Coordinates of N, CA and C in Angstrom, one line a residue:
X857 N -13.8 21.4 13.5 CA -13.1 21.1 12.3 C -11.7 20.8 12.7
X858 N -10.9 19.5 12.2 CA -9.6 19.1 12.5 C -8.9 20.2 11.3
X859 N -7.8 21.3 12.5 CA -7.1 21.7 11.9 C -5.5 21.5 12.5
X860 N -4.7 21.0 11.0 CA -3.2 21.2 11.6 C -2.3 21.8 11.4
X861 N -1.8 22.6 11.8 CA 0.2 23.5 11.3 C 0.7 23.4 11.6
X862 N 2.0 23.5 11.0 CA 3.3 23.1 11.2 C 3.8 24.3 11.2
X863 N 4.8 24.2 11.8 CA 5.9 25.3 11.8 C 7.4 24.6 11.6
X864 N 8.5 25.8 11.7 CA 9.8 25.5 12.3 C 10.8 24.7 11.1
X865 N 10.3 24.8 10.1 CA 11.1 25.0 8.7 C 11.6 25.8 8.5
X866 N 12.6 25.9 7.7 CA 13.7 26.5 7.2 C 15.0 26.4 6.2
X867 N 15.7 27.1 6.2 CA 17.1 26.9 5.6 C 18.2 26.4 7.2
X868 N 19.0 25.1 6.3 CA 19.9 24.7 7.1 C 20.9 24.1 6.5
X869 N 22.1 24.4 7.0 CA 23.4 23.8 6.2 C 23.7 22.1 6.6
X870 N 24.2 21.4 5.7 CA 24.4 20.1 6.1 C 24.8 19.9 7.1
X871 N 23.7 18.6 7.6 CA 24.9 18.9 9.3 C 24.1 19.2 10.3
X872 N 23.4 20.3 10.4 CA 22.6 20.8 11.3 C 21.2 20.2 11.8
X873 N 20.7 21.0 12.5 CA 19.4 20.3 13.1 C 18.4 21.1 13.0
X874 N 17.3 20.7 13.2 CA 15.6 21.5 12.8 C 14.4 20.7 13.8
X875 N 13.4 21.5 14.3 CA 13.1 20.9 15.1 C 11.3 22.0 14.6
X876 N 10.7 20.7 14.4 CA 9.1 20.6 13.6 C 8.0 20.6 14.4
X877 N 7.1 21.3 14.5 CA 6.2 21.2 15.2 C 5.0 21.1 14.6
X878 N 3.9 20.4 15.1 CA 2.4 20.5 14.4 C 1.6 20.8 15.3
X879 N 0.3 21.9 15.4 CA -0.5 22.2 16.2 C -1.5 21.3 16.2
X880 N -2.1 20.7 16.4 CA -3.6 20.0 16.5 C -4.7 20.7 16.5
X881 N -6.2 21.0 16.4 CA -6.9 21.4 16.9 C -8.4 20.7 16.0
X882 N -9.3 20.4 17.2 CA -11.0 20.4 16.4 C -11.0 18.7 16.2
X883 N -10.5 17.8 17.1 CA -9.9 16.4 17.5 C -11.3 16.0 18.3
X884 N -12.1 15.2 18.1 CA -13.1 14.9 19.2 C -13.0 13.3 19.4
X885 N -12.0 12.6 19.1 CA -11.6 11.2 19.2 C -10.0 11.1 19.9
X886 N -10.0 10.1 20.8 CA -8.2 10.4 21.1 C -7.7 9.7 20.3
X887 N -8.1 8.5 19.4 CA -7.3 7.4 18.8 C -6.9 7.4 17.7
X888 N -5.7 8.1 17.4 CA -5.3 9.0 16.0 C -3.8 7.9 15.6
X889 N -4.3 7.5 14.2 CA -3.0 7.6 14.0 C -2.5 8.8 13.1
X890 N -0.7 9.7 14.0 CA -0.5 10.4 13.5 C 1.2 10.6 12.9
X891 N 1.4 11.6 11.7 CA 2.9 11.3 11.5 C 3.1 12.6 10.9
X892 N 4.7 12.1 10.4 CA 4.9 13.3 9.4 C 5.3 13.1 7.9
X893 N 5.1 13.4 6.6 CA 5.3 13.1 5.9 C 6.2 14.2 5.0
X894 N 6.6 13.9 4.0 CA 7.9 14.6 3.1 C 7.4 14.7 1.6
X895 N 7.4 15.4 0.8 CA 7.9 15.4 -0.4 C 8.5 16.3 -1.2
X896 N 9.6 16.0 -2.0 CA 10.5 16.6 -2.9 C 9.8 16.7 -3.9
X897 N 10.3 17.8 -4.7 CA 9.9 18.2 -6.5 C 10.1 16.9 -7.2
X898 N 9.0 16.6 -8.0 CA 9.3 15.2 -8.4 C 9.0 13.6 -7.9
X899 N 9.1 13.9 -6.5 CA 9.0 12.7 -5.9 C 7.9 12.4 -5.3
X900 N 7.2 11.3 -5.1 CA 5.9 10.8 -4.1 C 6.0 11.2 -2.7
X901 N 4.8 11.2 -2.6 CA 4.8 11.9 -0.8 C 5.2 10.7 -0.3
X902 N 5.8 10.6 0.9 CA 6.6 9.8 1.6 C 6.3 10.1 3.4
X903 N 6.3 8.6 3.7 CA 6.3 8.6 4.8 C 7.3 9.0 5.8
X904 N 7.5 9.8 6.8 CA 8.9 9.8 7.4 C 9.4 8.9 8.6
X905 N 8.0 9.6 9.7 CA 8.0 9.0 11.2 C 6.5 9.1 11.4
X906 N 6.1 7.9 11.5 CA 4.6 8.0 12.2 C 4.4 7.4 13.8
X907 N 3.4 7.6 14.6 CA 3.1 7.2 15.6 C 1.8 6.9 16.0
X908 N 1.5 6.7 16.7 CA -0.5 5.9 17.5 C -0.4 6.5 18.8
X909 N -1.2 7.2 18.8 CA -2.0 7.9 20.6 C -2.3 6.4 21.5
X910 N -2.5 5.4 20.5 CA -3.6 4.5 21.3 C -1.9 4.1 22.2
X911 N -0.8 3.5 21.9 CA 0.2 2.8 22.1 C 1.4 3.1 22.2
X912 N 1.6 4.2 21.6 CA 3.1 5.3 21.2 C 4.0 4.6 20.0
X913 N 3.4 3.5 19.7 CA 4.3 2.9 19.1 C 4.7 3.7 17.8
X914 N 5.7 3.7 16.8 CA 6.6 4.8 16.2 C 7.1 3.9 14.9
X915 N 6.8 4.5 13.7 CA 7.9 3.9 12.7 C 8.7 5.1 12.2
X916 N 9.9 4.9 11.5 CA 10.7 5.3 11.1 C 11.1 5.1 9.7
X917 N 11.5 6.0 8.6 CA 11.8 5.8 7.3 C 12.8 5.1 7.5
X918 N 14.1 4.0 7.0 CA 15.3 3.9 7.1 C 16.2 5.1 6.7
X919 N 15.5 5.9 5.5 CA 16.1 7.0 5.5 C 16.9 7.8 6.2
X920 N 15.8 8.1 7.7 CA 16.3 8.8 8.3 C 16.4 8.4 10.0
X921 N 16.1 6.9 10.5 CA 16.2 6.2 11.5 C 17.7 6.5 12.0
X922 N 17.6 6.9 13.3 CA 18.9 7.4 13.7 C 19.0 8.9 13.8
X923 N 18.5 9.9 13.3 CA 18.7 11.2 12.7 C 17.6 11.8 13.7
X924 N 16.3 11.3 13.1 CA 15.1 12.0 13.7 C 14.4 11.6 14.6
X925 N 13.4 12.0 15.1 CA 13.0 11.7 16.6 C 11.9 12.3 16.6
X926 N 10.5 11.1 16.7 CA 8.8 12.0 16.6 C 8.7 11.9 18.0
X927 N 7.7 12.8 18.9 CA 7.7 12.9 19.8 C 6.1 13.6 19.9
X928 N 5.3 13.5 21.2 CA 4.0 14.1 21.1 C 3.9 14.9 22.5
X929 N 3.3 15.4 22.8 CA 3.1 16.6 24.2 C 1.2 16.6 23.9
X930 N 1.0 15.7 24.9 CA -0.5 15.4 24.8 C -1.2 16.8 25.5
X931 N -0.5 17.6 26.0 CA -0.5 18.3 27.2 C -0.9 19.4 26.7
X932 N 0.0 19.9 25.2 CA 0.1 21.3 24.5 C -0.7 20.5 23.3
X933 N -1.3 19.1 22.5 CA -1.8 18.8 22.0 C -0.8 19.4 20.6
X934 N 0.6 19.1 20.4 CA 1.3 19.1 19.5 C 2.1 17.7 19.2
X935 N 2.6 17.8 17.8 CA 3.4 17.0 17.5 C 4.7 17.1 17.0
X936 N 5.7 17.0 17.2 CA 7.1 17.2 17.2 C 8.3 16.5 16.5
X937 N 9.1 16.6 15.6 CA 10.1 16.1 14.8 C 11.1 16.9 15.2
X938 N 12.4 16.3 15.8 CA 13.6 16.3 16.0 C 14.3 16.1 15.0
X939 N 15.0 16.4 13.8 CA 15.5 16.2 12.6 C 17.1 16.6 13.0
X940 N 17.9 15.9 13.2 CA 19.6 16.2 13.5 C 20.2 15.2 12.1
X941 N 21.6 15.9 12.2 CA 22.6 15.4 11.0 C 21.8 15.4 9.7
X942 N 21.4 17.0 9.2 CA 20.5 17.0 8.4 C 21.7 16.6 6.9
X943 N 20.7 16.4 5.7 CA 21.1 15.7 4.9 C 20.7 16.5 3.3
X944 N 21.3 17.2 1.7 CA 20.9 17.8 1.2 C 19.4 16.7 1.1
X945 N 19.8 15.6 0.9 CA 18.7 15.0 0.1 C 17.2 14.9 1.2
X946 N 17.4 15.4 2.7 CA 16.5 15.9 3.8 C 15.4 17.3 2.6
X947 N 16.0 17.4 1.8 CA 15.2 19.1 1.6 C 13.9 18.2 0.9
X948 N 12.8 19.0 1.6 CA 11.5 18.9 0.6 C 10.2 19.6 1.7
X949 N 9.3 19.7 1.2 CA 7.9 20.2 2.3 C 7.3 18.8 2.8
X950 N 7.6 19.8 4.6 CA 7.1 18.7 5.3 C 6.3 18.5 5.7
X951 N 4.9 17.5 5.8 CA 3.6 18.2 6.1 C 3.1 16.9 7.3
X952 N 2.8 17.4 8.1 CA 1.7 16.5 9.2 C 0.5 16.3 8.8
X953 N 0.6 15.5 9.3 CA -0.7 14.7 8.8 C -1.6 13.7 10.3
X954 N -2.8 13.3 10.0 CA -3.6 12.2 10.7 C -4.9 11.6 10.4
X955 N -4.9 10.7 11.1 CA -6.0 9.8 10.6 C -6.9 8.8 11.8
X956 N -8.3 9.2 11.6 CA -9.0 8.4 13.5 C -8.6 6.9 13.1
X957 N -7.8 6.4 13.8 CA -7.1 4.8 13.8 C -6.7 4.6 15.3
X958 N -7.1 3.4 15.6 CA -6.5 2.4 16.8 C -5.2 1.8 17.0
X959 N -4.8 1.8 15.5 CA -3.4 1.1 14.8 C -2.7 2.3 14.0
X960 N -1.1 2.2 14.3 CA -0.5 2.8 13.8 C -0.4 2.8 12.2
X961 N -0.3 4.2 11.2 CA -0.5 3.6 9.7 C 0.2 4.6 9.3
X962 N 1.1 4.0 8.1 CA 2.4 4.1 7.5 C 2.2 5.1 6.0
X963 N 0.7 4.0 5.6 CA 0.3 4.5 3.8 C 0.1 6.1 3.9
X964 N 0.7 7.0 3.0 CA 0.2 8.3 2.9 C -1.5 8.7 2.4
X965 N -1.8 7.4 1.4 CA -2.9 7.5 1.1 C -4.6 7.3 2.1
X966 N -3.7 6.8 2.8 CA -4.3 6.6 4.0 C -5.1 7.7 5.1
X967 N -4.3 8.4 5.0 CA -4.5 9.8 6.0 C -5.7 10.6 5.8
X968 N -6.1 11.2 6.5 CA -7.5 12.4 6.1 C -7.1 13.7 6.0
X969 N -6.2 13.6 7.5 CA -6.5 15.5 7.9 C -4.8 15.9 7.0
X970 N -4.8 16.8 6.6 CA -3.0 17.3 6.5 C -3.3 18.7 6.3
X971 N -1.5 19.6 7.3 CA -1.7 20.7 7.1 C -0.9 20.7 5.6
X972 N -0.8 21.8 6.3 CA -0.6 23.5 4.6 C 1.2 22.6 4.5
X973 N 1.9 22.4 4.9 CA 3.4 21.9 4.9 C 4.5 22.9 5.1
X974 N 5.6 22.4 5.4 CA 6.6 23.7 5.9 C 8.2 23.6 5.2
X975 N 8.3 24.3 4.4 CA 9.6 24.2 3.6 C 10.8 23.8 4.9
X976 N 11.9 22.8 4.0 CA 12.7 22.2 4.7 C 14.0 22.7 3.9
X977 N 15.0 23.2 3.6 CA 16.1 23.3 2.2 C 17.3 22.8 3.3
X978 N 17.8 22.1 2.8 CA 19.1 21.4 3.8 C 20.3 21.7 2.3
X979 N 20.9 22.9 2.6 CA 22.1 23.4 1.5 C 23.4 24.2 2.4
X980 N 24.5 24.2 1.6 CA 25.0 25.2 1.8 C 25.5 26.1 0.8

C-alpha cells in the first residue's frame, strides 16, 4: 500500500526558512510523477513544486520560484522542499502528493496517493 508523510512544519517568522520532507513507502513502479502541494483556509489546493522520477524535470509555482527548492534522495526514497525567504501568505497545510506517470503533472486533481499534510504558519 503507497503510503506518504510529511514532516518538518511549523511556526516561522517572515523571513526564515523550513525544510519539508515526505517519506515514500509501498511504490512498486519507479515512474511517479511527484510534488508538493498547498492549501490555505479558503483557498483551492494548489500546486507548489512538482517533479518526474522518469527525467527530474521540476515545475515551480511563480509564487514561490526563487524561494523553494524540490529535491528527491532516491537512496532514502524521500522527497524534500527547501522553502527560504518565507512569506505570511507561505502559511497553509502542505501535503505531498503522487501519481504512476512517465510525464511530469501539475493538476492537483490529477494525483492519487496524498499524505495526512503538515501545518506551515509563516507569522510573527
Amino acid at each position: 500500500q503507497v503510503q506518504l508523510v510529511e514532516s518538518g512544519g511549523g511556526l516561522v517568522q517572515p523571513g526564515g526558512s523550513l525544510r519539508l520532507s515526505c517519506a515514500a513507502s509501498g511504490f512498486t513502479l519507479r515512474a511517479y510523477a511527484i510534488g508538493w502541494f498547498r492549501q490555505a483556509p479558503g483557498l483551492d489546493r494548489e500546486a507548489v513544486s512538482c517533479t518526474s522520477t522518469v527525467d527530474g524535470s521540476t515545475y515551480y509555482a511563480d509564487s514561490v520560484k526563487g524561494r523553494f527548492t524540490i529535491s528527491r534522495d532516491s537512496a532514502k526514497n524521500t522527497l524534500d522542499l527547501q522553502m527560504n525567504s518565507l512569506k505570511p501568505d507561505d502559511t497553509a497545510v502542505y501535503y505531498c502528493a503522487a501519481k504512476d506517470s512517465f510525464v511530469l503533472i501539475t493538476t492537483v486533481s490529477e494525483y492519487d496517493y496524498w499524505g495526512q499534510g503538515t501545518q506551515v504558519t509563516v507569522s510573527s
